[in-house]
mmCIF file of C-alpha atoms in Angstrom:
data_model
loop_
_atom_site.group_PDB
_atom_site.id
_atom_site.type_symbol
_atom_site.label_atom_id
_atom_site.label_comp_id
_atom_site.label_asym_id
_atom_site.label_seq_id
_atom_site.Cartn_x
_atom_site.Cartn_y
_atom_site.Cartn_z
ATOM 1 C CA UNK A 1 -12.674 -10.815 -14.015
ATOM 2 C CA UNK A 2 -16.247 -12.137 -15.934
ATOM 3 C CA UNK A 3 -16.160 -12.877 -19.860
ATOM 4 C CA UNK A 4 -15.633 -9.605 -21.808
ATOM 5 C CA UNK A 5 -17.976 -10.117 -24.681
ATOM 6 C CA UNK A 6 -16.156 -7.434 -27.129
ATOM 7 C CA UNK A 7 -12.672 -9.124 -26.505
ATOM 8 C CA UNK A 8 -14.399 -12.625 -27.211
ATOM 9 C CA UNK A 9 -16.450 -11.486 -29.964
ATOM 10 C CA UNK A 10 -13.459 -9.348 -31.895
ATOM 11 C CA UNK A 11 -10.820 -12.352 -31.216
ATOM 12 C CA UNK A 12 -13.406 -15.116 -32.798
ATOM 13 C CA UNK A 13 -14.626 -12.403 -35.346
ATOM 14 C CA UNK A 14 -11.560 -12.870 -38.018
ATOM 15 C CA UNK A 15 -11.231 -16.573 -37.320
ATOM 16 C CA UNK A 16 -12.054 -18.531 -40.704
ATOM 17 C CA UNK A 17 -13.521 -21.546 -40.659
ATOM 18 C CA UNK A 18 -12.700 -24.466 -42.964
ATOM 19 C CA UNK A 19 -15.418 -24.489 -45.541
ATOM 20 C CA UNK A 20 -16.612 -27.712 -46.602
ATOM 21 C CA UNK A 21 -14.355 -29.390 -49.526
ATOM 22 C CA UNK A 22 -16.145 -32.795 -49.741
ATOM 23 C CA UNK A 23 -18.703 -32.946 -52.475
ATOM 24 C CA UNK A 24 -21.420 -33.721 -49.377
ATOM 25 C CA UNK A 25 -20.792 -29.841 -48.029
ATOM 26 C CA UNK A 26 -20.081 -31.247 -44.773
ATOM 27 C CA UNK A 27 -17.728 -30.073 -42.156
ATOM 28 C CA UNK A 28 -16.501 -30.755 -38.618
ATOM 29 C CA UNK A 29 -16.663 -28.019 -36.344
ATOM 30 C CA UNK A 30 -17.766 -27.674 -32.665
ATOM 31 C CA UNK A 31 -17.915 -30.995 -32.074
ATOM 32 C CA UNK A 32 -20.922 -31.638 -34.689
ATOM 33 C CA UNK A 33 -21.146 -31.629 -38.608
ATOM 34 C CA UNK A 34 -22.355 -28.449 -40.176
ATOM 35 C CA UNK A 35 -22.957 -27.546 -43.727
ATOM 36 C CA UNK A 36 -23.242 -24.243 -44.908
ATOM 37 C CA UNK A 37 -26.873 -23.413 -46.319
ATOM 38 C CA UNK A 38 -27.459 -19.437 -47.559
ATOM 39 C CA UNK A 39 -29.667 -17.804 -44.968
ATOM 40 C CA UNK A 40 -31.893 -16.423 -47.622
ATOM 41 C CA UNK A 41 -32.383 -20.323 -48.250
ATOM 42 C CA UNK A 42 -33.874 -20.844 -44.594
ATOM 43 C CA UNK A 43 -35.814 -17.806 -44.344
ATOM 44 C CA UNK A 44 -37.591 -17.918 -47.589
ATOM 45 C CA UNK A 45 -37.920 -21.927 -46.661
ATOM 46 C CA UNK A 46 -39.959 -21.247 -43.168
ATOM 47 C CA UNK A 47 -41.682 -17.801 -44.297
ATOM 48 C CA UNK A 48 -43.146 -19.951 -47.431
ATOM 49 C CA UNK A 49 -44.313 -22.950 -44.843
ATOM 50 C CA UNK A 50 -46.361 -20.286 -42.936
ATOM 51 C CA UNK A 51 -47.305 -18.653 -45.984
ATOM 52 C CA UNK A 52 -48.695 -21.351 -46.891
ATOM 53 C CA UNK A 53 -50.132 -23.227 -43.433
ATOM 54 C CA UNK A 54 -53.927 -22.212 -42.839
ATOM 55 C CA UNK A 55 -54.977 -20.244 -39.742
ATOM 56 C CA UNK A 56 -55.407 -23.917 -37.892
ATOM 57 C CA UNK A 57 -51.968 -25.283 -39.041
ATOM 58 C CA UNK A 58 -50.257 -22.014 -38.258
ATOM 59 C CA UNK A 59 -49.527 -23.337 -35.200
ATOM 60 C CA UNK A 60 -48.186 -26.468 -35.702
ATOM 61 C CA UNK A 61 -45.851 -25.103 -38.797
ATOM 62 C CA UNK A 62 -44.347 -22.561 -35.851
ATOM 63 C CA UNK A 63 -43.816 -25.487 -33.350
ATOM 64 C CA UNK A 64 -41.929 -27.190 -36.033
ATOM 65 C CA UNK A 65 -39.857 -24.715 -37.224
ATOM 66 C CA UNK A 66 -38.573 -23.624 -33.432
ATOM 67 C CA UNK A 67 -38.541 -27.490 -32.728
ATOM 68 C CA UNK A 68 -35.920 -28.373 -35.680
ATOM 69 C CA UNK A 69 -33.642 -25.098 -34.709
ATOM 70 C CA UNK A 70 -34.140 -26.079 -31.568
ATOM 71 C CA UNK A 71 -32.520 -29.500 -31.884
ATOM 72 C CA UNK A 72 -29.609 -27.963 -34.070
ATOM 73 C CA UNK A 73 -29.296 -25.637 -31.655
ATOM 74 C CA UNK A 74 -28.808 -27.334 -28.611
ATOM 75 C CA UNK A 75 -26.341 -29.769 -30.122
ATOM 76 C CA UNK A 76 -24.167 -26.610 -31.326
ATOM 77 C CA UNK A 77 -24.419 -24.944 -28.402
ATOM 78 C CA UNK A 78 -22.756 -27.773 -26.421
ATOM 79 C CA UNK A 79 -20.177 -28.152 -29.124
ATOM 80 C CA UNK A 80 -19.420 -24.392 -28.586
ATOM 81 C CA UNK A 81 -19.004 -24.319 -25.198
ATOM 82 C CA UNK A 82 -16.352 -27.597 -25.445
ATOM 83 C CA UNK A 83 -14.406 -26.763 -28.325
ATOM 84 C CA UNK A 84 -11.087 -25.402 -28.300
ATOM 85 C CA UNK A 85 -12.512 -21.883 -29.381
ATOM 86 C CA UNK A 86 -14.159 -21.728 -26.698
ATOM 87 C CA UNK A 87 -11.406 -23.221 -24.331
ATOM 88 C CA UNK A 88 -8.320 -20.839 -25.339
ATOM 89 C CA UNK A 89 -10.831 -17.789 -26.083
ATOM 90 C CA UNK A 90 -13.605 -17.934 -23.217
ATOM 91 C CA UNK A 91 -12.836 -20.218 -20.268
ATOM 92 C CA UNK A 92 -9.771 -18.088 -19.240
ATOM 93 C CA UNK A 93 -12.861 -15.141 -18.413
ATOM 94 C CA UNK A 94 -15.170 -17.640 -16.888
ATOM 95 C CA UNK A 95 -15.249 -16.463 -12.872
ATOM 96 C CA UNK A 96 -18.767 -17.002 -12.308
ATOM 97 C CA UNK A 97 -19.869 -20.457 -13.401
ATOM 98 C CA UNK A 98 -22.721 -20.920 -15.210
ATOM 99 C CA UNK A 99 -23.598 -17.111 -15.306
ATOM 100 C CA UNK A 100 -20.030 -16.686 -17.386
ATOM 101 C CA UNK A 101 -20.409 -19.952 -19.511
ATOM 102 C CA UNK A 102 -23.863 -18.422 -20.490
ATOM 103 C CA UNK A 103 -21.862 -15.373 -21.990
ATOM 104 C CA UNK A 104 -19.512 -16.550 -23.338
ATOM 105 C CA UNK A 105 -22.363 -18.635 -25.323
ATOM 106 C CA UNK A 106 -23.997 -15.512 -26.627
ATOM 107 C CA UNK A 107 -20.282 -13.690 -27.324
ATOM 108 C CA UNK A 108 -20.190 -16.341 -29.759
ATOM 109 C CA UNK A 109 -23.458 -16.586 -31.155
ATOM 110 C CA UNK A 110 -22.400 -12.867 -32.013
ATOM 111 C CA UNK A 111 -18.698 -13.410 -33.207
ATOM 112 C CA UNK A 112 -20.363 -15.823 -35.463
ATOM 113 C CA UNK A 113 -23.160 -13.437 -36.629
ATOM 114 C CA UNK A 114 -26.189 -15.597 -35.829
ATOM 115 C CA UNK A 115 -27.326 -12.987 -33.836
ATOM 116 C CA UNK A 116 -25.747 -9.610 -32.583
ATOM 117 C CA UNK A 117 -27.063 -10.550 -29.017
ATOM 118 C CA UNK A 118 -27.006 -10.543 -25.370
ATOM 119 C CA UNK A 119 -28.244 -11.437 -21.787
ATOM 120 C CA UNK A 120 -30.009 -8.404 -20.420
ATOM 121 C CA UNK A 121 -30.959 -10.951 -16.899
ATOM 122 C CA UNK A 122 -30.447 -13.852 -15.858
ATOM 123 C CA UNK A 123 -31.672 -15.724 -12.395
ATOM 124 C CA UNK A 124 -29.981 -19.391 -12.593
ATOM 125 C CA UNK A 125 -31.267 -21.988 -13.228
ATOM 126 C CA UNK A 126 -34.776 -20.312 -13.528
ATOM 127 C CA UNK A 127 -34.965 -17.556 -16.144
ATOM 128 C CA UNK A 128 -33.105 -15.788 -19.030
ATOM 129 C CA UNK A 129 -33.914 -12.330 -20.834
ATOM 130 C CA UNK A 130 -32.008 -11.975 -24.313
ATOM 131 C CA UNK A 131 -31.860 -9.241 -26.563
ATOM 132 C CA UNK A 132 -31.088 -9.408 -30.291
ATOM 133 C CA UNK A 133 -30.486 -6.068 -32.519
ATOM 134 C CA UNK A 134 -30.358 -8.064 -35.359
ATOM 135 C CA UNK A 135 -30.732 -12.013 -36.103
ATOM 136 C CA UNK A 136 -32.419 -13.461 -39.802
ATOM 137 C CA UNK A 137 -35.874 -13.675 -39.214
ATOM 138 C CA UNK A 138 -35.721 -9.965 -38.431
ATOM 139 C CA UNK A 139 -35.420 -9.632 -42.486
ATOM 140 C CA UNK A 140 -38.260 -11.227 -43.799
ATOM 141 C CA UNK A 141 -41.551 -9.598 -44.275
ATOM 142 C CA UNK A 142 -43.197 -7.912 -41.636
ATOM 143 C CA UNK A 143 -45.569 -9.695 -39.069
ATOM 144 C CA UNK A 144 -45.941 -11.941 -35.972
ATOM 145 C CA UNK A 145 -42.649 -13.270 -34.148
ATOM 146 C CA UNK A 146 -40.654 -16.060 -35.615
ATOM 147 C CA UNK A 147 -36.659 -15.158 -34.450
ATOM 148 C CA UNK A 148 -37.102 -19.074 -34.484
ATOM 149 C CA UNK A 149 -33.161 -19.347 -34.265
ATOM 150 C CA UNK A 150 -32.418 -16.437 -31.211
ATOM 151 C CA UNK A 151 -35.496 -18.410 -29.893
ATOM 152 C CA UNK A 152 -33.536 -21.756 -30.154
ATOM 153 C CA UNK A 153 -30.431 -20.491 -29.364
ATOM 154 C CA UNK A 154 -31.679 -18.910 -25.948
ATOM 155 C CA UNK A 155 -33.649 -22.262 -25.021
ATOM 156 C CA UNK A 156 -30.748 -24.425 -25.778
ATOM 157 C CA UNK A 157 -28.324 -22.011 -23.392
ATOM 158 C CA UNK A 158 -30.268 -22.467 -20.576
ATOM 159 C CA UNK A 159 -30.439 -26.239 -21.172
ATOM 160 C CA UNK A 160 -26.937 -26.673 -21.362
ATOM 161 C CA UNK A 161 -26.081 -24.699 -18.594
ATOM 162 C CA UNK A 162 -28.991 -25.902 -15.945
ATOM 163 C CA UNK A 163 -30.590 -28.885 -17.617
ATOM 164 C CA UNK A 164 -29.588 -32.441 -17.010
ATOM 165 C CA UNK A 165 -26.013 -33.287 -18.217
ATOM 166 C CA UNK A 166 -25.968 -33.464 -22.411
ATOM 167 C CA UNK A 167 -27.747 -35.074 -23.958
ATOM 168 C CA UNK A 168 -30.333 -35.515 -21.191
ATOM 169 C CA UNK A 169 -31.169 -31.758 -20.549
ATOM 170 C CA UNK A 170 -33.079 -30.987 -23.478
ATOM 171 C CA UNK A 171 -36.182 -29.215 -23.703
ATOM 172 C CA UNK A 172 -35.384 -28.593 -19.748
ATOM 173 C CA UNK A 173 -36.808 -24.644 -20.436
ATOM 174 C CA UNK A 174 -39.171 -22.986 -22.525
ATOM 175 C CA UNK A 175 -38.674 -19.612 -24.334
ATOM 176 C CA UNK A 176 -41.015 -16.922 -25.415
ATOM 177 C CA UNK A 177 -40.252 -14.149 -28.150
ATOM 178 C CA UNK A 178 -41.975 -11.526 -25.928
ATOM 179 C CA UNK A 179 -40.238 -8.717 -28.866
ATOM 180 C CA UNK A 180 -39.596 -8.684 -32.507
ATOM 181 C CA UNK A 181 -37.784 -6.203 -34.926
ATOM 182 C CA UNK A 182 -40.047 -8.255 -37.824
ATOM 183 C CA UNK A 183 -42.815 -6.929 -35.172
ATOM 184 C CA UNK A 184 -41.978 -3.161 -35.252
ATOM 185 C CA UNK A 185 -40.278 -3.304 -32.228
ATOM 186 C CA UNK A 186 -36.452 -1.964 -32.055
ATOM 187 C CA UNK A 187 -34.876 -5.521 -30.822
ATOM 188 C CA UNK A 188 -36.204 -9.000 -30.338
ATOM 189 C CA UNK A 189 -36.288 -10.423 -26.794
ATOM 190 C CA UNK A 190 -36.226 -13.490 -25.637
ATOM 191 C CA UNK A 191 -37.864 -14.748 -22.247
ATOM 192 C CA UNK A 192 -36.136 -18.184 -20.948
ATOM 193 C CA UNK A 193 -38.221 -20.371 -17.933
ATOM 194 C CA UNK A 194 -38.022 -24.012 -16.610
ATOM 195 C CA UNK A 195 -40.894 -25.629 -17.749
#
């Protein structure tokens, strides 16, 4: 049996993470420290930076947004695949090694509302194609591809699975968004390849 995506999503979607009660707004989950920030704040902040950047600066701003999202995704993805929740709900279905670890990670991403996403194609250690039917950046103004979070989690999952042992596997892979809901496509598509 391989990872049953629907079962993982159903099992995890009803789990309520304890929200932060400290004045700092921080809480611990998936072996990392998290904070709850409204999605609209993140979307508006990123869009504001892109809108204010000159044409010459736009590529640098996009790179910076992608990088900060990626660094977070790398550590959170590691936390997910080493968490008690993953151990209980996903690990028993892992029969195809790293491919199933990746399938399980994408099911968790979906369950927690980060993006309704899944793997379309995987060539172990070389290439991944992921698609998302919704993701936060799809809600912003129409325009260029800018699904920074899906780009980040796709790349981070490959780095965790096929890069050097955590935390030394960062930047083993690169991700290109080839389609986007924000560009008028029916879904976002993300192609991850080894650098």
